[in-house]
CSV table of C-alpha atoms in Angstrom, one decimal:
chain,number,residue,atom,x,y,z
A,1,MET,CA,-6.3,-24.8,7.5
A,2,ASP,CA,-6.1,-21.8,10.0
A,3,LEU,CA,-7.4,-18.4,8.0
A,4,ALA,CA,-6.6,-14.6,9.7
A,5,ILE,CA,-8.5,-11.7,8.4
A,6,ILE,CA,-6.5,-8.7,8.9
A,7,VAL,CA,-8.7,-5.6,8.7
A,8,PRO,CA,-6.5,-2.6,9.2
A,9,CYS,CA,-8.4,0.5,10.7
A,10,TYR,CA,-8.7,4.0,11.3
A,11,ASN,CA,-11.8,6.2,12.6
A,12,GLU,CA,-14.1,3.3,11.6
A,13,GLU,CA,-16.6,3.3,14.3
A,14,GLU,CA,-19.5,3.9,11.6
A,15,VAL,CA,-18.5,1.0,9.8
A,16,LEU,CA,-17.1,-1.8,11.9
A,17,THR,CA,-20.2,-3.3,13.2
A,18,GLU,CA,-21.4,-4.2,9.6
A,19,THR,CA,-17.6,-5.3,8.6
A,20,THR,CA,-17.7,-7.4,11.8
A,21,ALA,CA,-20.9,-8.9,10.9
A,22,ARG,CA,-20.4,-9.5,7.6
A,23,LEU,CA,-16.5,-11.0,7.9
A,24,THR,CA,-17.9,-13.8,10.8
A,25,GLY,CA,-20.7,-14.5,8.2
A,26,VAL,CA,-18.0,-15.5,5.8
A,27,LEU,CA,-15.8,-17.7,8.4
A,28,GLU,CA,-18.9,-19.4,9.4
A,29,ARG,CA,-19.7,-20.4,5.6
A,30,LEU,CA,-16.1,-21.2,5.1
A,31,GLN,CA,-16.2,-23.8,8.2
A,32,GLN,CA,-19.1,-24.8,7.5
A,33,ALA,CA,-18.2,-25.8,3.7
A,34,GLY,CA,-15.6,-27.7,5.1
A,35,GLN,CA,-12.8,-25.1,3.7
A,36,ILE,CA,-11.1,-24.1,6.9
A,37,SER,CA,-10.8,-25.8,10.4
A,38,GLU,CA,-10.7,-22.1,12.3
A,39,GLY,CA,-10.8,-18.7,11.5
A,40,ARG,CA,-10.2,-15.3,13.0
A,41,ILE,CA,-10.5,-11.6,12.6
A,42,LEU,CA,-7.5,-9.1,13.2
A,43,PHE,CA,-8.1,-5.7,13.7
A,44,VAL,CA,-5.6,-3.3,13.5
A,45,ASP,CA,-5.9,-0.1,14.9
A,46,ASP,CA,-3.6,2.6,13.4
A,47,GLY,CA,-4.7,5.1,15.9
A,48,SER,CA,-8.2,5.8,15.9
A,49,ARG,CA,-9.6,9.1,17.5
A,50,ASP,CA,-13.0,7.6,17.9
A,51,ARG,CA,-14.5,4.6,19.6
A,52,THR,CA,-13.1,2.1,16.8
A,53,TRP,CA,-11.0,0.5,19.7
A,54,THR,CA,-13.8,0.0,22.0
A,55,LEU,CA,-15.9,-1.5,19.3
A,56,ILE,CA,-12.8,-4.2,18.8
A,57,GLU,CA,-12.6,-4.6,22.4
A,58,GLN,CA,-16.2,-5.0,22.6
A,59,PHE,CA,-16.3,-7.5,19.9
A,60,ALA,CA,-13.4,-9.6,21.1
A,61,ALA,CA,-14.7,-10.1,24.2
A,62,ALA,CA,-18.3,-11.6,22.9
A,63,ASP,CA,-16.8,-13.8,20.3
A,64,PRO,CA,-13.4,-15.5,20.5
A,65,ARG,CA,-12.7,-15.4,16.8
A,66,ILE,CA,-12.0,-11.9,17.0
A,67,CYS,CA,-8.7,-10.0,18.2
A,68,GLY,CA,-7.4,-6.9,17.9
A,69,LEU,CA,-4.0,-4.9,17.9
A,70,LYS,CA,-3.9,-1.2,18.7
A,71,LEU,CA,-1.0,1.0,17.5
A,72,SER,CA,0.3,3.5,19.6
A,73,ARG,CA,0.2,6.3,17.1
A,74,ASN,CA,-1.0,6.5,13.7
A,75,GLU,CA,1.4,5.3,11.4
A,76,GLY,CA,-0.2,4.9,8.4
A,77,HIS,CA,-2.4,2.0,6.5
A,78,GLN,CA,0.8,0.3,5.0
A,79,ARG,CA,2.5,-0.2,8.3
A,80,ALA,CA,-0.8,-1.3,10.1
A,81,LEU,CA,-1.5,-3.8,7.4
A,82,TRP,CA,2.7,-4.9,8.2
A,83,ALA,CA,1.8,-5.3,11.8
A,84,GLY,CA,-0.8,-7.7,10.8
A,85,LEU,CA,0.8,-9.6,8.4
A,86,GLU,CA,3.9,-10.1,11.0
A,87,TRP,CA,1.3,-11.6,13.8
A,88,ALA,CA,-0.4,-13.6,11.0
A,89,ALA,CA,2.9,-15.4,9.6
A,90,SER,CA,3.4,-17.0,12.9
A,91,HIS,CA,-0.1,-17.6,13.6
A,92,ALA,CA,-2.2,-18.6,10.2
A,93,ASP,CA,-1.9,-21.2,7.4
A,94,ALA,CA,-2.9,-18.2,5.1
A,95,ALA,CA,-4.3,-14.7,5.4
A,96,VAL,CA,-6.8,-12.5,3.6
A,97,SER,CA,-6.0,-8.5,4.0
A,98,ILE,CA,-9.4,-6.5,3.4
A,99,ASP,CA,-9.8,-2.5,4.5
A,100,ALA,CA,-12.8,-2.4,6.5
A,101,ASP,CA,-14.7,0.0,4.8
A,102,LEU,CA,-16.7,-2.7,2.5
A,103,GLN,CA,-16.0,-1.3,-0.7
A,104,ASP,CA,-14.2,-4.5,-1.3
A,105,ASP,CA,-16.5,-7.4,-1.7
A,106,VAL,CA,-16.2,-9.9,1.1
A,107,GLU,CA,-17.8,-12.8,-1.0
A,108,ALA,CA,-14.5,-12.7,-3.1
A,109,ILE,CA,-12.5,-14.4,-0.1
A,110,LEU,CA,-14.5,-17.6,-0.9
A,111,PRO,CA,-12.5,-18.6,-4.2
A,112,MET,CA,-9.5,-16.7,-2.7
A,113,VAL,CA,-9.5,-20.0,0.1
A,114,GLU,CA,-10.7,-22.1,-2.8
A,115,TYR,CA,-7.2,-20.7,-4.6
A,116,PHE,CA,-5.0,-21.2,-1.6
A,117,ARG,CA,-6.4,-25.0,-1.4
A,118,LYS,CA,-5.0,-25.9,-5.1
A,119,GLY,CA,-1.7,-24.5,-3.8
A,120,ILE,CA,-1.4,-21.1,-4.5
A,121,ASP,CA,0.2,-18.9,-2.5
A,122,VAL,CA,-0.5,-15.3,-3.4
A,123,VAL,CA,-4.5,-14.6,-4.8
A,124,TYR,CA,-5.2,-10.9,-5.6
A,125,GLY,CA,-8.4,-9.2,-5.6
A,126,VAL,CA,-9.0,-6.9,-8.3
A,127,ARG,CA,-12.1,-4.9,-8.8
A,128,LYS,CA,-13.7,-5.3,-12.7
A,129,GLU,CA,-13.9,-1.6,-13.1
A,130,ARG,CA,-13.8,1.6,-12.6
A,131,ALA,CA,-17.4,2.9,-12.7
A,132,SER,CA,-18.2,4.1,-9.6
A,133,ASP,CA,-14.9,6.7,-9.4
A,134,THR,CA,-14.8,9.9,-10.9
A,135,PHE,CA,-13.4,10.5,-14.1
A,136,PHE,CA,-10.1,12.4,-12.7
A,137,LYS,CA,-9.8,9.4,-9.9
A,138,ARG,CA,-10.1,6.5,-13.0
A,139,ASN,CA,-7.5,8.2,-15.1
A,140,THR,CA,-5.0,9.0,-13.2
A,141,ALA,CA,-5.1,5.7,-11.2
A,142,LEU,CA,-4.5,4.0,-14.9
A,143,MET,CA,-1.8,6.5,-15.3
A,144,PHE,CA,-0.1,5.8,-12.0
A,145,TYR,CA,-0.4,2.0,-12.7
A,146,ARG,CA,1.0,2.4,-16.2
A,147,LEU,CA,3.5,4.4,-14.6
A,148,VAL,CA,5.1,2.3,-11.9
A,149,ASN,CA,5.5,-0.5,-15.0
A,150,ALA,CA,7.0,1.4,-17.0
A,151,LEU,CA,9.7,2.5,-14.7
A,152,GLY,CA,10.2,-1.5,-13.4
A,153,GLY,CA,7.8,-1.7,-11.0
A,154,GLN,CA,5.4,-5.0,-10.6
A,155,ILE,CA,2.2,-4.0,-9.7
A,156,VAL,CA,-1.5,-5.4,-10.8
A,157,TYR,CA,-3.6,-3.1,-12.3
A,158,ASN,CA,-6.6,-2.3,-10.1
A,159,HIS,CA,-5.4,-4.3,-7.2
A,160,ALA,CA,-5.2,-2.4,-4.0
A,161,ASP,CA,-4.4,-4.4,-0.9
A,162,PHE,CA,-7.1,-6.8,-1.1
A,163,ARG,CA,-5.3,-10.0,-1.1
A,164,LEU,CA,-4.7,-13.8,0.6
A,165,LEU,CA,-1.4,-14.8,1.1
A,166,SER,CA,0.2,-18.0,2.5
A,167,ARG,CA,2.1,-18.5,5.3
A,168,ARG,CA,5.2,-19.0,3.4
A,169,ALA,CA,4.1,-15.7,1.6
A,170,MET,CA,3.8,-13.7,4.3
A,171,GLN,CA,7.0,-14.8,5.9
A,172,ALA,CA,9.1,-13.9,2.8
A,173,LEU,CA,7.6,-10.5,2.7
A,174,VAL,CA,8.0,-9.5,6.3
A,175,SER,CA,11.4,-10.6,5.5
A,176,PHE,CA,11.6,-7.7,3.3
A,177,PRO,CA,13.8,-5.2,5.3
A,178,GLU,CA,12.4,-2.0,3.7
A,179,ARG,CA,11.0,0.9,5.8
A,180,ASN,CA,9.3,2.8,3.0
A,181,LEU,CA,6.4,0.2,2.4
A,182,PHE,CA,4.2,0.2,-0.7
A,183,LEU,CA,2.9,-3.5,0.1
A,184,ARG,CA,1.4,-3.6,-3.6
A,185,GLY,CA,4.8,-3.4,-5.3
A,186,LEU,CA,6.2,-5.9,-2.8
A,187,VAL,CA,4.0,-8.9,-3.1
A,188,PRO,CA,4.6,-9.5,-6.7
A,189,LEU,CA,8.3,-9.6,-5.9
A,190,VAL,CA,7.8,-12.6,-3.3
A,191,GLY,CA,7.5,-14.7,-6.9
A,192,TYR,CA,5.2,-17.7,-5.5
A,193,PRO,CA,2.5,-18.7,-7.5
A,194,SER,CA,-0.6,-16.2,-7.8
A,195,ALA,CA,-3.9,-16.1,-9.1
A,196,THR,CA,-6.6,-13.3,-9.4
A,197,VAL,CA,-10.2,-13.0,-8.0
A,198,TRP,CA,-12.3,-10.5,-10.0
A,199,TYR,CA,-15.1,-8.6,-8.2
A,200,ASP,CA,-17.2,-5.5,-8.1
A,201,ARG,CA,-16.2,-2.7,-5.8
A,202,HIS,CA,-18.9,-0.9,-4.0
A,203,GLU,CA,-19.1,2.4,-2.4
A,204,ARG,CA,-18.4,2.9,1.0
A,205,PHE,CA,-20.5,1.4,3.6
A,206,ALA,CA,-20.3,4.5,5.9
A,207,GLY,CA,-17.8,7.4,6.9
A,208,GLN,CA,-15.4,9.1,4.8
A,209,SER,CA,-12.4,8.0,2.6
A,210,LYS,CA,-8.7,7.8,4.5
A,211,TYR,CA,-7.0,8.6,1.4
A,212,PRO,CA,-7.6,12.5,0.2
A,213,LEU,CA,-5.6,14.0,-2.8
A,214,LYS,CA,-3.0,14.6,-0.4
A,215,LYS,CA,-2.3,11.2,0.6
A,216,MET,CA,-3.0,9.7,-2.5
A,217,LEU,CA,-0.3,11.8,-4.3
A,218,SER,CA,2.2,10.9,-1.3
A,219,PHE,CA,1.1,7.4,-2.0
A,220,ALA,CA,2.2,7.3,-5.7
A,221,ILE,CA,5.1,8.9,-5.2
A,222,ASP,CA,6.5,5.9,-2.8
A,223,GLY,CA,5.4,3.6,-5.0
A,224,ILE,CA,7.5,5.0,-8.1
A,225,THR,CA,10.5,6.0,-6.1
A,226,SER,CA,10.4,2.7,-3.8
A,227,PHE,CA,11.0,0.4,-6.9
A,228,SER,CA,12.7,2.1,-9.2
A,229,THR,CA,15.8,4.5,-10.2
A,230,ARG,CA,15.0,5.5,-13.5
A,231,PRO,CA,13.8,8.9,-12.5
A,232,LEU,CA,17.5,9.3,-11.7
A,233,ARG,CA,18.5,8.4,-14.7
A,234,TYR,CA,15.9,10.4,-16.9
A,235,ILE,CA,17.4,13.4,-15.1
A,236,THR,CA,20.7,12.3,-16.8
A,237,TYR,CA,19.5,11.8,-19.8
A,238,LEU,CA,18.0,15.2,-19.6
A,239,GLY,CA,21.2,17.3,-18.4
A,240,LEU,CA,22.5,15.7,-21.6
A,241,LEU,CA,19.5,16.9,-23.9
A,242,PHE,CA,20.3,20.3,-22.0
A,243,VAL,CA,24.3,20.0,-23.3
A,244,LEU,CA,23.1,19.7,-26.6
A,245,ILE,CA,20.8,22.0,-26.9
A,246,ALA,CA,23.1,24.5,-25.5
A,247,ILE,CA,26.1,23.5,-27.8
A,248,GLY,CA,23.7,23.9,-30.3
A,249,ALA,CA,22.7,27.9,-29.2
A,250,ILE,CA,25.7,28.7,-28.5
A,251,ALA,CA,26.8,27.6,-32.2
A,252,TYR,CA,23.7,30.0,-33.4
A,253,ALA,CA,25.0,32.9,-31.4
A,254,LEU,CA,28.7,32.9,-32.6
A,255,PHE,CA,27.6,32.2,-36.1
A,256,SER,CA,24.8,35.7,-35.8
A,257,TYR,CA,28.1,37.5,-34.2
A,258,VAL,CA,30.2,36.7,-37.0
A,259,ASN,CA,27.4,38.0,-39.4
A,260,HIS,CA,26.4,40.8,-37.6
A,261,ASP,CA,22.9,39.5,-37.1
A,262,VAL,CA,22.6,39.7,-33.6
A,263,MET,CA,19.2,40.2,-32.4
A,264,PRO,CA,17.8,41.5,-28.7
A,265,GLY,CA,17.3,38.3,-27.2
A,266,TRP,CA,15.6,39.4,-24.3
A,267,THR,CA,12.5,36.6,-24.4
A,268,SER,CA,14.3,33.5,-25.3
A,269,LEU,CA,16.8,34.0,-22.8
A,270,VAL,CA,14.2,34.9,-19.7
A,271,VAL,CA,12.0,31.5,-21.2
A,272,SER,CA,15.5,29.5,-21.6
A,273,VAL,CA,16.0,30.6,-18.1
A,274,TRP,CA,13.1,29.7,-16.6
A,275,PHE,CA,12.3,27.0,-18.1
A,276,VAL,CA,16.1,24.9,-17.5
A,277,GLY,CA,15.8,26.8,-13.9
A,278,GLY,CA,12.6,24.6,-13.4
A,279,MET,CA,14.1,21.6,-14.7
A,280,VAL,CA,16.9,22.0,-12.2
A,281,LEU,CA,14.6,22.6,-9.6
A,282,LEU,CA,12.6,19.2,-10.3
A,283,ALA,CA,15.8,17.2,-10.6
A,284,CYS,CA,16.6,18.5,-7.1
A,285,GLY,CA,13.5,17.1,-6.0
A,286,ILE,CA,13.2,13.6,-7.1
A,287,ILE,CA,16.9,13.2,-6.4
A,288,GLY,CA,15.6,14.6,-2.7
A,289,GLU,CA,12.9,12.0,-2.7
A,290,TYR,CA,15.3,9.4,-2.8
A,291,VAL,CA,17.5,11.1,-0.5
A,292,GLY,CA,14.6,10.9,2.1
A,293,LYS,CA,14.3,7.4,1.6
A,294,ILE,CA,17.8,6.5,2.3
A,295,TYR,CA,17.5,8.6,5.2
A,296,LYS,CA,14.8,6.8,6.3
A,297,GLU,CA,16.3,3.1,6.1
A,298,VAL,CA,19.5,4.0,7.1
A,299,LYS,CA,17.4,5.1,10.9
A,300,ARG,CA,15.9,1.5,10.8
A,301,ARG,CA,13.1,2.8,13.3
A,302,PRO,CA,10.6,0.2,13.8
A,303,HIS,CA,7.2,0.4,11.9
A,304,TYR,CA,5.5,0.0,15.3
A,305,PHE,CA,4.5,-0.2,18.7
A,306,VAL,CA,1.8,-2.1,19.9
A,307,GLU,CA,-0.2,-0.2,22.9
A,308,LYS,CA,-3.1,-2.6,23.3
A,309,GLU,CA,-4.4,-6.1,22.4
A,310,ALA,CA,-7.6,-7.4,22.8
A,311,GLY,CA,-9.2,-11.1,22.5
A,312,SER,CA,-8.6,-14.3,24.5
A,313,ARG,CA,-7.8,-16.3,21.0
A,314,PHE,CA,-5.1,-13.4,20.0
A,315,SER,CA,-2.9,-13.7,23.4
A,316,ASN,CA,-3.6,-17.9,23.2
A,317,ALA,CA,-2.0,-18.0,19.8
A,318,ARG,CA,0.6,-15.2,20.9
A,319,THR,CA,1.6,-17.6,24.0
A,320,ASN,CA,1.6,-21.4,22.0
A,321,SER,CA,3.0,-20.2,18.8
A,322,SER,CA,6.6,-19.1,18.0
A,323,SER,CA,6.8,-15.7,16.6
A,324,LEU,CA,8.8,-14.2,14.1
A,325,ALA,CA,12.1,-11.4,14.6
A,326,GLY,CA,10.6,-9.1,17.6
A,327,ASP,CA,7.5,-9.9,19.0
A,328,ASN,CA,5.0,-7.0,18.4
A,329,ALA,CA,2.3,-8.0,20.3
A,330,SER,CA,4.4,-6.8,23.5
A,331,ASN,CA,5.2,-2.8,23.4
A,332,LEU,CA,8.7,-3.9,21.9
A,333,PRO,CA,9.6,-2.8,18.2
A,334,SER,CA,8.9,-4.6,15.0
A,335,ALA,CA,11.4,-6.7,13.0
C-alpha cells in the first residue's frame, strides 16, 4: 500500500518543521508495522509569502519521502487541497489530508489506515468536542452544520478536512466538475463505504489561524449555496406570505374606510416599508449568490496553476505514472 499525506500550506514557516517531523514519524511507524509499503508527504504551498516553500524544498532535498507543489498564487485552502488530491488520485493507493497547524491529531492516521485495509474507502476524522473553542465559535459551528444538513446537504458534524480517501474515492471526487469547491459536502456524495475516527483537537502549535471571521462566513455561505437550492424556494414561500399579509391589510383598510374609522397609520406604514424593503434586499442577495456561482461555473477557469515542484520522488512518480485529465504538475491548468 502506498500512502500519501497531503498538507495544504499557507504561511506556515513557524510550524512546518514540527509538522514534517511528526508526519514522517507516523510514516515510519506505519512501515515498521507493515501497514504500508511506501509513504510520502505532499506539501501544497498555496502562494505563501513567507519561507514556507523554501523549507519545503529543503525538506524534499533531505528526505525522498517529501515532495511539494507550489501554486502560482493564493487560491484558497480548498483548491490547494484539491491540487494534492488530483495528484494523489493517480499516484497513491490512499491519501490522508491534514492541515499543517497540527490541530488535528496525527496519531489518528494510524486507525484510519487500519480502516482502509479493511476495505473502507472514506474515513472521516471527527473531533470529540469543542471545549477549546470560544462560546461564539462553538455555537456558530453547531448552527452551520445543522443548517447545511437541514437544507439538504450531507456533511459530518465536527468534521473538517482531516480524512482518508482511497484511490477510487479520490478519482470519483476529482471527477466532479464544480469550480465552487466545498469538499466537506462533496466527499459524502461519493457514496463509498465510510467510517469515523474520533480524536481530540489540539491548540495550534504555532503561528496564527488562516481563517478569520470574514473567511469563515464566506466559507459557510459557499457551503450552503453549493449544495442546496432551498433558500431560493424559501424566498418564494416568503413572497407568498407577504401577498397574504398584503391581502389582509387591504381588506382591513377597506373595512376601516367604509366604517369611517381611518386612523393615521404613519408608524405602521414606515415599519412595513422598511421590513418589506429589507426582505426584498435579502432575497436579492440570496439570488445574487446563486447567480454569482453560475457565473463562476460557466467560465470554467482552472482551479490552479503549479509554479514549481520539489522532491525527486514527486518527479519520478509523475514520470512513471499515468495522470488524470490535465497534468497539473506542469504549468498547465487543472482539470
